[in-house]
mmCIF file of C-alpha atoms and ligand atoms in Angstrom:
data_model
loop_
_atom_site.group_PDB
_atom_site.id
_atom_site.type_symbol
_atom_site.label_atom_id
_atom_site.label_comp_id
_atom_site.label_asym_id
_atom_site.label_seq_id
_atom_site.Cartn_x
_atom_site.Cartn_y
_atom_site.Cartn_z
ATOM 1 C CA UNK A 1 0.000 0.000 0.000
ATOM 2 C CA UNK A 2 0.990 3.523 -0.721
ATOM 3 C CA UNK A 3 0.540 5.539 2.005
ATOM 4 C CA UNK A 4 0.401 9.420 2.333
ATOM 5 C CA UNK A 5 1.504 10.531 5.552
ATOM 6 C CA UNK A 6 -0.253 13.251 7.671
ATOM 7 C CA UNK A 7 1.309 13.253 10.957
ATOM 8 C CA UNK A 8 4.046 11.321 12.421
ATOM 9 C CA UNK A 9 5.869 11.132 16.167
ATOM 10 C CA UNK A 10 8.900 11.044 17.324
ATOM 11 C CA UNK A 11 9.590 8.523 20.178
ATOM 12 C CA UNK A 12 12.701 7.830 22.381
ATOM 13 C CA UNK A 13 13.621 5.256 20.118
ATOM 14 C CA UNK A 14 14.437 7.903 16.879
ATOM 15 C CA UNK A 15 17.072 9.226 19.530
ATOM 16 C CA UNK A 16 18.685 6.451 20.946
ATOM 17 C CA UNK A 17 19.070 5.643 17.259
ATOM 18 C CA UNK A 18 20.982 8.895 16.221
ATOM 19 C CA UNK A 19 23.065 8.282 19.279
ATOM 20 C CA UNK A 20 23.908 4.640 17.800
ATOM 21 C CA UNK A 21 22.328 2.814 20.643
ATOM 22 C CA UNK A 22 20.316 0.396 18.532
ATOM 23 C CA UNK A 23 22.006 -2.580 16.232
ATOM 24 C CA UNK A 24 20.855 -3.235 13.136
ATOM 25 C CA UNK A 25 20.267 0.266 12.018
ATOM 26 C CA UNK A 26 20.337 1.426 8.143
ATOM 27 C CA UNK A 27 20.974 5.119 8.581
ATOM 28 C CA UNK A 28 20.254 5.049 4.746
ATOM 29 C CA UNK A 29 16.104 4.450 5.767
ATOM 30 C CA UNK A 30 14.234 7.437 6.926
ATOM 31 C CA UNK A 31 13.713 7.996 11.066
ATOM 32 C CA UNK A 32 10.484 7.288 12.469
ATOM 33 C CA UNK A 33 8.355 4.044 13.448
ATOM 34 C CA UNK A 34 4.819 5.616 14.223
ATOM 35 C CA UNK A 35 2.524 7.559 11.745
ATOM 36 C CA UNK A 36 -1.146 8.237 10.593
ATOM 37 C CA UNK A 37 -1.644 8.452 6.514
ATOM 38 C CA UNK A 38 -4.110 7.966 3.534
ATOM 39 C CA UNK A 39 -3.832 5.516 1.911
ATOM 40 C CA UNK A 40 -2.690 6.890 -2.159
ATOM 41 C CA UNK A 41 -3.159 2.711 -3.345
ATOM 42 C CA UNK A 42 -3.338 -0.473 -2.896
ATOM 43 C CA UNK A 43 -1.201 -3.065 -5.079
ATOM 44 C CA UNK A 44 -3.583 -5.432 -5.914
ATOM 45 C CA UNK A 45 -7.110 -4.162 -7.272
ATOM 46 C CA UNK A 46 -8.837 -5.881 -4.430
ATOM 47 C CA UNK A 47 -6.639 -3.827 -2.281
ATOM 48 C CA UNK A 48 -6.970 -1.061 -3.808
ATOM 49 C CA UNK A 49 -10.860 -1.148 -3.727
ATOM 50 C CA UNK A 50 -10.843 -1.866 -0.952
ATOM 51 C CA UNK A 51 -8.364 0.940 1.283
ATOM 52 C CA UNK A 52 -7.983 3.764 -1.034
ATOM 53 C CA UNK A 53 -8.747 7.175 0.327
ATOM 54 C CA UNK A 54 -9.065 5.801 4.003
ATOM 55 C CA UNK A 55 -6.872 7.484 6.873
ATOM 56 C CA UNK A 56 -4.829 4.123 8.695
ATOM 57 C CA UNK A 57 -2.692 4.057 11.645
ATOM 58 C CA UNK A 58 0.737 2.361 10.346
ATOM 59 C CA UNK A 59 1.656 -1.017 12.576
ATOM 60 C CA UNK A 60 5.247 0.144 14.163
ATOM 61 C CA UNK A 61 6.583 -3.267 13.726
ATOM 62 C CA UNK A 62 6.083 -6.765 11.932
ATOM 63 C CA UNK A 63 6.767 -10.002 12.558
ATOM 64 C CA UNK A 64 5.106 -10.128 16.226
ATOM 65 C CA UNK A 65 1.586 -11.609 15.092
ATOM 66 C CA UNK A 66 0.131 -13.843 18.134
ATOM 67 C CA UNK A 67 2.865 -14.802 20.520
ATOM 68 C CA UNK A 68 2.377 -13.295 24.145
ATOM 69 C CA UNK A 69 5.714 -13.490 25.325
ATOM 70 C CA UNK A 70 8.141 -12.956 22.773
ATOM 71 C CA UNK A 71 8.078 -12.273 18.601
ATOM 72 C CA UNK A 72 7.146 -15.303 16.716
ATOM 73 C CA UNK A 73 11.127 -16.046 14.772
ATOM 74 C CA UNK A 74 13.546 -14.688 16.136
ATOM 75 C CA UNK A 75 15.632 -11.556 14.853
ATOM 76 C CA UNK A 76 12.400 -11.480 12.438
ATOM 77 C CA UNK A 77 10.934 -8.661 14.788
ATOM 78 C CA UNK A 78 11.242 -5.346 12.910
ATOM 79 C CA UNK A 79 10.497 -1.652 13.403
ATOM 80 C CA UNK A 80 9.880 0.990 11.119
ATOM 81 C CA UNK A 81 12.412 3.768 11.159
ATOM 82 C CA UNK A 82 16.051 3.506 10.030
ATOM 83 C CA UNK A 83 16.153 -0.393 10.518
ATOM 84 C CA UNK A 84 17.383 -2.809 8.296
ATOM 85 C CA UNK A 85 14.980 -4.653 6.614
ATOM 86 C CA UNK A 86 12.506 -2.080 7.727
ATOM 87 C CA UNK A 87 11.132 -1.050 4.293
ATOM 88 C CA UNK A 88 10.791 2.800 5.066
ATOM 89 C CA UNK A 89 9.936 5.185 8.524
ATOM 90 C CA UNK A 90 7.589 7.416 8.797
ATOM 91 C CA UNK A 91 9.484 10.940 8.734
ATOM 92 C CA UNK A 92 8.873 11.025 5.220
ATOM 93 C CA UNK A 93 6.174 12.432 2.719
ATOM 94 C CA UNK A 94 4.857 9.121 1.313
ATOM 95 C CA UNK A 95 5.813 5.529 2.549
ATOM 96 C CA UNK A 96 4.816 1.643 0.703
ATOM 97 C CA UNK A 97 3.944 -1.083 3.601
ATOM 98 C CA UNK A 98 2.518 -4.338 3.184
ATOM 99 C CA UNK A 99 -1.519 -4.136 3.694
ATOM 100 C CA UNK A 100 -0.923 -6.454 7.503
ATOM 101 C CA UNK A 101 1.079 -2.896 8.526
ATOM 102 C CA UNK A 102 -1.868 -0.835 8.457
ATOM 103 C CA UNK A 103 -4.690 -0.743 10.196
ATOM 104 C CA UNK A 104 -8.021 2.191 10.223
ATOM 105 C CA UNK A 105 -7.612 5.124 12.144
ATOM 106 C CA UNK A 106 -10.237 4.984 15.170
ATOM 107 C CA UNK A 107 -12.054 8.464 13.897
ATOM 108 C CA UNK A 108 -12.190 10.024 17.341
ATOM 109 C CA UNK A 109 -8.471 10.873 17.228
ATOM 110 C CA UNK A 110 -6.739 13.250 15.610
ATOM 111 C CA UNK A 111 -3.875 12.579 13.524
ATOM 112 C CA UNK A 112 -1.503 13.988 15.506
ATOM 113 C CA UNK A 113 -3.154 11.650 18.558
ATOM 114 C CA UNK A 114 -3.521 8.498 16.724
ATOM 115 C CA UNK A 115 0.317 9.090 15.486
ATOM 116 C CA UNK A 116 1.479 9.400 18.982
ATOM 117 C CA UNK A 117 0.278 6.563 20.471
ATOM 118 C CA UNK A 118 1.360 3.131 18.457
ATOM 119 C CA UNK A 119 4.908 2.130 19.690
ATOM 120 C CA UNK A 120 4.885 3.241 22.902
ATOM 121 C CA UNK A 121 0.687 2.603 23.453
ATOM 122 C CA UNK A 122 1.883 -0.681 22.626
ATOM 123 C CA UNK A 123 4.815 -1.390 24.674
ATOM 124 C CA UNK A 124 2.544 0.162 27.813
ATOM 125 C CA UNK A 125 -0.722 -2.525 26.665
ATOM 126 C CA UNK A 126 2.249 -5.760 26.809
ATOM 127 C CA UNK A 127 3.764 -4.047 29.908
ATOM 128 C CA UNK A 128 0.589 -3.739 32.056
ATOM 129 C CA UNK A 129 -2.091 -6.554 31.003
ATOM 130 C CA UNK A 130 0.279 -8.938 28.760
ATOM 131 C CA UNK A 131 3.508 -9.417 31.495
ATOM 132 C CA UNK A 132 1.956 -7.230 34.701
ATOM 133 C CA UNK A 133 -1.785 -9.186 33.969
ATOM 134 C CA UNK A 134 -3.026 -5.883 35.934
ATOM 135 C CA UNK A 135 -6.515 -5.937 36.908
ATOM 136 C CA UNK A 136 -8.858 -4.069 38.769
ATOM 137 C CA UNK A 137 -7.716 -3.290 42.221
ATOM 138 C CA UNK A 138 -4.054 -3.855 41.360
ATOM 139 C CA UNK A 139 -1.482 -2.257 43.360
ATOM 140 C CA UNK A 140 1.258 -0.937 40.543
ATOM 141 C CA UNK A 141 4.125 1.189 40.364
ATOM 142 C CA UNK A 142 5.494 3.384 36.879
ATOM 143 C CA UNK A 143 8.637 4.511 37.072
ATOM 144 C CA UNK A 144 9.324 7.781 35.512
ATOM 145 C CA UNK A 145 5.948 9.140 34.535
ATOM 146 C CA UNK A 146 7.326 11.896 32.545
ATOM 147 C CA UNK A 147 8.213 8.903 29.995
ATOM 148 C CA UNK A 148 5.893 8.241 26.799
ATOM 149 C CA UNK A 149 5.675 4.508 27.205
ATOM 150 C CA UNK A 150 5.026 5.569 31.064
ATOM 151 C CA UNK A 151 2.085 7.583 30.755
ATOM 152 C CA UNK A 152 0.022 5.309 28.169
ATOM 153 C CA UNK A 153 1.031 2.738 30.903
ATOM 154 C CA UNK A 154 -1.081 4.818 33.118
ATOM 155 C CA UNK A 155 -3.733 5.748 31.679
ATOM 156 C CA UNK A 156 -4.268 2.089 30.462
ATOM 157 C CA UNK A 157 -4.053 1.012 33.854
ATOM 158 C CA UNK A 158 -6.173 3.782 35.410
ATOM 159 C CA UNK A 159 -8.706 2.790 32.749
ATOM 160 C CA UNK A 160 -8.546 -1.185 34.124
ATOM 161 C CA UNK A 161 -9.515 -0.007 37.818
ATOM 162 C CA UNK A 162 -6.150 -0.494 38.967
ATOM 163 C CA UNK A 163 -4.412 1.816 42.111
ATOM 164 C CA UNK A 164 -1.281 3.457 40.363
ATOM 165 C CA UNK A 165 1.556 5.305 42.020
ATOM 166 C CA UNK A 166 4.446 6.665 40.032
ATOM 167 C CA UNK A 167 7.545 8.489 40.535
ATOM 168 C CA UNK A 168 9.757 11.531 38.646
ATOM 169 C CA UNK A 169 11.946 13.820 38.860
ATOM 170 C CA UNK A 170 9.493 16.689 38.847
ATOM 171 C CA UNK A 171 6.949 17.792 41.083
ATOM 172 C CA UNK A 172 4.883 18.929 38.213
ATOM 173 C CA UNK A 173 4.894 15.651 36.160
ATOM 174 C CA UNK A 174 3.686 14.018 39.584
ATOM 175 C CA UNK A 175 0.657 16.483 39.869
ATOM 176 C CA UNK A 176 -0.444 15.882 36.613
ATOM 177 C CA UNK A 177 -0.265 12.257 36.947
ATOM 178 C CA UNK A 178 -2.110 12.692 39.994
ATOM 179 C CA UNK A 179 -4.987 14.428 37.619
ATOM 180 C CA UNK A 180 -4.582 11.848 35.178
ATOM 181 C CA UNK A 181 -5.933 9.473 38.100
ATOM 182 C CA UNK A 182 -2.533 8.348 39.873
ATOM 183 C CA UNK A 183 -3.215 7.983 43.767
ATOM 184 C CA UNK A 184 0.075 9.547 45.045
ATOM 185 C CA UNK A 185 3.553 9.629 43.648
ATOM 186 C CA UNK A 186 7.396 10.661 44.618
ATOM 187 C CA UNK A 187 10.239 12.093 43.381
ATOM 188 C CA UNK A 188 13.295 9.015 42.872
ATOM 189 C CA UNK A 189 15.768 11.813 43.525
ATOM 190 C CA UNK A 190 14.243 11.850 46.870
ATOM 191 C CA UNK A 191 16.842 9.235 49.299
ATOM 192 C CA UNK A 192 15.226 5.656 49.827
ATOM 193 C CA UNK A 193 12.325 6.773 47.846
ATOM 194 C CA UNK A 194 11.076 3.475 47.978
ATOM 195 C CA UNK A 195 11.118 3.680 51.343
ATOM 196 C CA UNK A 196 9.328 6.286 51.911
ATOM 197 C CA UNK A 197 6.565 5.827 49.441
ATOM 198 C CA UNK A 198 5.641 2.663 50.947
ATOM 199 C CA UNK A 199 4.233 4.519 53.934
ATOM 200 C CA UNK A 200 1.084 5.914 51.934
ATOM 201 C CA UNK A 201 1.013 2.867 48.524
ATOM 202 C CA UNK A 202 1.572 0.080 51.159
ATOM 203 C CA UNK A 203 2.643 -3.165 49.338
ATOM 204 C CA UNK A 204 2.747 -3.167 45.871
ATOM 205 C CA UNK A 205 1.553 -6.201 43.370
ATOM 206 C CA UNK A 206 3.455 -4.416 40.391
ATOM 207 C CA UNK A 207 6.361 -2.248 39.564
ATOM 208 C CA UNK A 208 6.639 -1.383 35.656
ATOM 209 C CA UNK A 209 10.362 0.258 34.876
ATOM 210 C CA UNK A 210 12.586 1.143 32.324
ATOM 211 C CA UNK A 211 15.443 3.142 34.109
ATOM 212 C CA UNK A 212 17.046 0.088 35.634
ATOM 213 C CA UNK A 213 19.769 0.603 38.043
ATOM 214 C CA UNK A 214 19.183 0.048 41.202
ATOM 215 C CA UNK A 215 15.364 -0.946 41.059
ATOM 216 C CA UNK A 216 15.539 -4.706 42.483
ATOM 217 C CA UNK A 217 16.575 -3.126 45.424
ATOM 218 C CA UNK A 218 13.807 -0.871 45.759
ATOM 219 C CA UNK A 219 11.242 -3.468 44.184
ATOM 220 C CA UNK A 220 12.026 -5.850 46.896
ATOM 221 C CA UNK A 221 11.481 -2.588 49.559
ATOM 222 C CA UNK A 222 7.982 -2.183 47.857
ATOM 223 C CA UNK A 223 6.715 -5.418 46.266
ATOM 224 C CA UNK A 224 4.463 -7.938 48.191
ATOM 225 C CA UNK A 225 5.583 -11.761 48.618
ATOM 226 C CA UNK A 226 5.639 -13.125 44.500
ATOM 227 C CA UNK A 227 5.300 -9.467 43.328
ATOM 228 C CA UNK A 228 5.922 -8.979 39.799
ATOM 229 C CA UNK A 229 8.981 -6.111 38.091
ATOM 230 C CA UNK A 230 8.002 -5.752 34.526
ATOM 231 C CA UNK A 231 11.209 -4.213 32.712
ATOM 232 C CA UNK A 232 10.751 -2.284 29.566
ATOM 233 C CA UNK A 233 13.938 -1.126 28.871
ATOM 234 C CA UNK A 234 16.891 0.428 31.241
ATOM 235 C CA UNK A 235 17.561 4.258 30.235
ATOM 236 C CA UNK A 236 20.521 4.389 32.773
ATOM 237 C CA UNK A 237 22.439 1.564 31.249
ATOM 238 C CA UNK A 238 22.426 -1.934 29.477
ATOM 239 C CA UNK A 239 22.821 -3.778 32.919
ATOM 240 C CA UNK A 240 20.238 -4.305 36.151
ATOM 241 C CA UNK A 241 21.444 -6.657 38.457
ATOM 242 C CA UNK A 242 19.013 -9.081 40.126
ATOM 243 C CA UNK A 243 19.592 -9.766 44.040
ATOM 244 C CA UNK A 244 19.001 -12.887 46.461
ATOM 245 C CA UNK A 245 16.403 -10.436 48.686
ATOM 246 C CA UNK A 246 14.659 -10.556 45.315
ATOM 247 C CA UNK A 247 14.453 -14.086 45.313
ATOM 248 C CA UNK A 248 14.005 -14.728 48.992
ATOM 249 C CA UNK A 249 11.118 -12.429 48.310
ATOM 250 C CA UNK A 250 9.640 -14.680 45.257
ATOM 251 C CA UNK A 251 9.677 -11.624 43.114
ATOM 252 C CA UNK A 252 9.168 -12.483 39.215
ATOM 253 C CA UNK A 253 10.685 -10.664 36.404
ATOM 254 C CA UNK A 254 8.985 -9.924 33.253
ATOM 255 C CA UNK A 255 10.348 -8.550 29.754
ATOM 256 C CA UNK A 256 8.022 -6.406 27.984
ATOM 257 C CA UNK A 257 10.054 -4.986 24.355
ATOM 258 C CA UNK A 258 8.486 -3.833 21.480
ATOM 259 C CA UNK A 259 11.824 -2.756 20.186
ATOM 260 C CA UNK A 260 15.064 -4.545 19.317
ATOM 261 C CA UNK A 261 17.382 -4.581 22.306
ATOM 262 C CA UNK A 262 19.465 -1.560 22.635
ATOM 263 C CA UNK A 263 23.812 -2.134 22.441
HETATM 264 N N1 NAP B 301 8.869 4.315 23.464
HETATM 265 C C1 NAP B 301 8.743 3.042 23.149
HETATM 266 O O1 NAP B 301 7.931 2.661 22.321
HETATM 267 C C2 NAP B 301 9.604 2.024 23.839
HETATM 268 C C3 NAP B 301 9.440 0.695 23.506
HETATM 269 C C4 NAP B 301 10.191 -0.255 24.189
HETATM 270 C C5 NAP B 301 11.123 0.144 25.124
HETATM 271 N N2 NAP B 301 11.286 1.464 25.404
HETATM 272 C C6 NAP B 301 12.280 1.847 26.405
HETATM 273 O O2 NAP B 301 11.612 2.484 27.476
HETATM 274 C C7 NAP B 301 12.437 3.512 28.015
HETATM 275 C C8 NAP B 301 11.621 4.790 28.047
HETATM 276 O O3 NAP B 301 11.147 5.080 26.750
HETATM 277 P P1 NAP B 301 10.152 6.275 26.481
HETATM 278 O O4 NAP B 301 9.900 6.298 25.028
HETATM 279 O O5 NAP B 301 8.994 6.221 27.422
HETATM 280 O O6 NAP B 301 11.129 7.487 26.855
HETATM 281 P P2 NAP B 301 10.887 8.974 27.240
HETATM 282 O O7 NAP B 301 9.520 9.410 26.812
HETATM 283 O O8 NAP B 301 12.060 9.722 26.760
HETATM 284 O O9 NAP B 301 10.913 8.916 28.838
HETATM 285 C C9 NAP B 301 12.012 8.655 29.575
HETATM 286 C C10 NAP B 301 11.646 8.880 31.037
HETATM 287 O O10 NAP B 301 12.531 8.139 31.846
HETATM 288 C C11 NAP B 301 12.405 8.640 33.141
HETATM 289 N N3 NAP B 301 13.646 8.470 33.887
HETATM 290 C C12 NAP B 301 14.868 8.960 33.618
HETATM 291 N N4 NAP B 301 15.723 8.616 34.599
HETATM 292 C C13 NAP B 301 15.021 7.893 35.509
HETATM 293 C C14 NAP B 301 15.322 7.281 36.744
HETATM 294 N N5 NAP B 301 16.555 7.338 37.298
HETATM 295 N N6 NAP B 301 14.338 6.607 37.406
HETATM 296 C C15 NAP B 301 13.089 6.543 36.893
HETATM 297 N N7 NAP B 301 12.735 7.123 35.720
HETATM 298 C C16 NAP B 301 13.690 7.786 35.042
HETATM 299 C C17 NAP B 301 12.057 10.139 33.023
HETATM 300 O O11 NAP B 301 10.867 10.337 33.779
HETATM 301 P P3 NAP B 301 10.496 11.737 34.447
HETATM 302 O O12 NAP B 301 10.402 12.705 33.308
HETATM 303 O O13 NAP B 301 9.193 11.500 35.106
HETATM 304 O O14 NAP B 301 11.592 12.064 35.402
HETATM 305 C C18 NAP B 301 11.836 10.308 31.514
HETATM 306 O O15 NAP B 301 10.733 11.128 31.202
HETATM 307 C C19 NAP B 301 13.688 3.574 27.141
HETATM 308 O O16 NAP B 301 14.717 2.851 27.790
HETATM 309 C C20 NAP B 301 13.282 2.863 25.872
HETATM 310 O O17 NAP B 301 14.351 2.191 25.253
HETATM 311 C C21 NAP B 301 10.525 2.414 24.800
#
């Protein structure tokens, strides 16, 4: 399908990318993995009947049909935007995709909305119901709310009844979450943070993250018996060591990527 594009986002990913943090990158393919577009054709005349003139949502990736806990062949798993094998991104005026990478744009959203939300709406849906299974009247934390993939984590998750806290590193981000629905939240520059939100969340069932560090230790301050630490990605560096309290404590850890593994 040729596909017109009308709005496209940038996501943390399109950095990361220009800062060579990614393998398997073809700086020779345009940037970008989520966009919203009309469709110019289709290659088949079935196709083309059929999708012409409608306004899609691309699909970020392929290759990830069905499987809930990990892309169907491995290294198969790609992303639009500057990846090999990736046939184009979507920082660019017109794009061709299969007809399985598009999909209709809900109409209630604008195009600058419905372009926004794929990758990371995405990577916060397998984060929160596929690996946290989050249901009503779970107790969950999100890490660094500020974050794309963090707030489409919440709002998911306030939508499913659950009781969210998060943390920032701004007061402001933390109020808004808080309007959003959040129940309380805390600054992680504050010293044993964990600590110290404990005293109003109580224990947690959840804790979704992608700075890494030093969050075992504070997941096994926070977490209840079994508790679950869903891991998205780790911001502060390719490495997040597991301890024995975290195992004396039962706690399970999930892997929730919709992107290929950063270097
Ligand atoms: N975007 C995606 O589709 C996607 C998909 C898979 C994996 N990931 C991974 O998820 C991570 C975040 O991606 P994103 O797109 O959501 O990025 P983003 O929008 O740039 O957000 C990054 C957030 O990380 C938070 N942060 C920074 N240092 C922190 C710390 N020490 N403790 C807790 N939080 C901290 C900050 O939160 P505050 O502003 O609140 O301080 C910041 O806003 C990256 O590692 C990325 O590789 C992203």
């Amino acid at each position: 399908m040729l596909i017109k594009i009308l709005a496209a986002s940038l996501n943390h990913r399109d950095l990361f990318i220009r800062q060579n943090l990614y393998p398997g990158i073809d700086p020779s393919i345009p940037l970008g993995a989520d966009g919203v577009g009309i469709v110019q054709s289709g290659s088949t005349p079935d196709l083309d009947n059929e999708w012409r003139g409608k306004r899609v949502v691309l699909v970020p990736g392929t290759g990830w049909d069905s499987n809930p806990l990990a892309p169907e062949a491995r290294g198969r798993y790609v992303v639009l935007g500057s990846t090999k094998d990736a046939p184009c991104g979507t920082l660019s005026e017109l794009v061709a995709v299969e007809a399985k990478q598009v999909v209709l744009c809900p109409p209630h959203l604008s195009n600058a909305e419905a372009a926004s939300f794929p990758l990371a709406g995405l990577t916060a849906y397998r984060a929160v119901f596929t690996k946290g299974q989050v249901t009503s009247g779970t107790k969950l934390l999100i890490t660094g709310i500020g974050g794309g993939v963090g707030l489409a984590a919440l709002l998911l998750a306030v939508a499913a009844g659950a009781e969210v806290y998060v943390t920032s590193s701004s007061e402001k981000k933390i109020a808004r979450a808080k309007e959003l629905g959040a129940k309380d939240g805390i600054l992680y520059t504050t010293p044993n943070w964990s600590k110290e939100l404990k005293k109003t969340s109580g224990e947690l069932d959840v804790l979704l993250d992608s700075a890494g560090g030093d969050i075992c230790t504070h997941a096994v301050a926070l977490l209840k018996q079994g508790g679950t630490i869903v891991t998205y990605g780790m911001t502060l560096g390719p490495k997040t060591p597991f301890t024995m309290q975290a195992v004396l404590k039962v706690i399970k850890r999930r892997m929730a990527l919709t992107v290929e593994h950063r270097l």
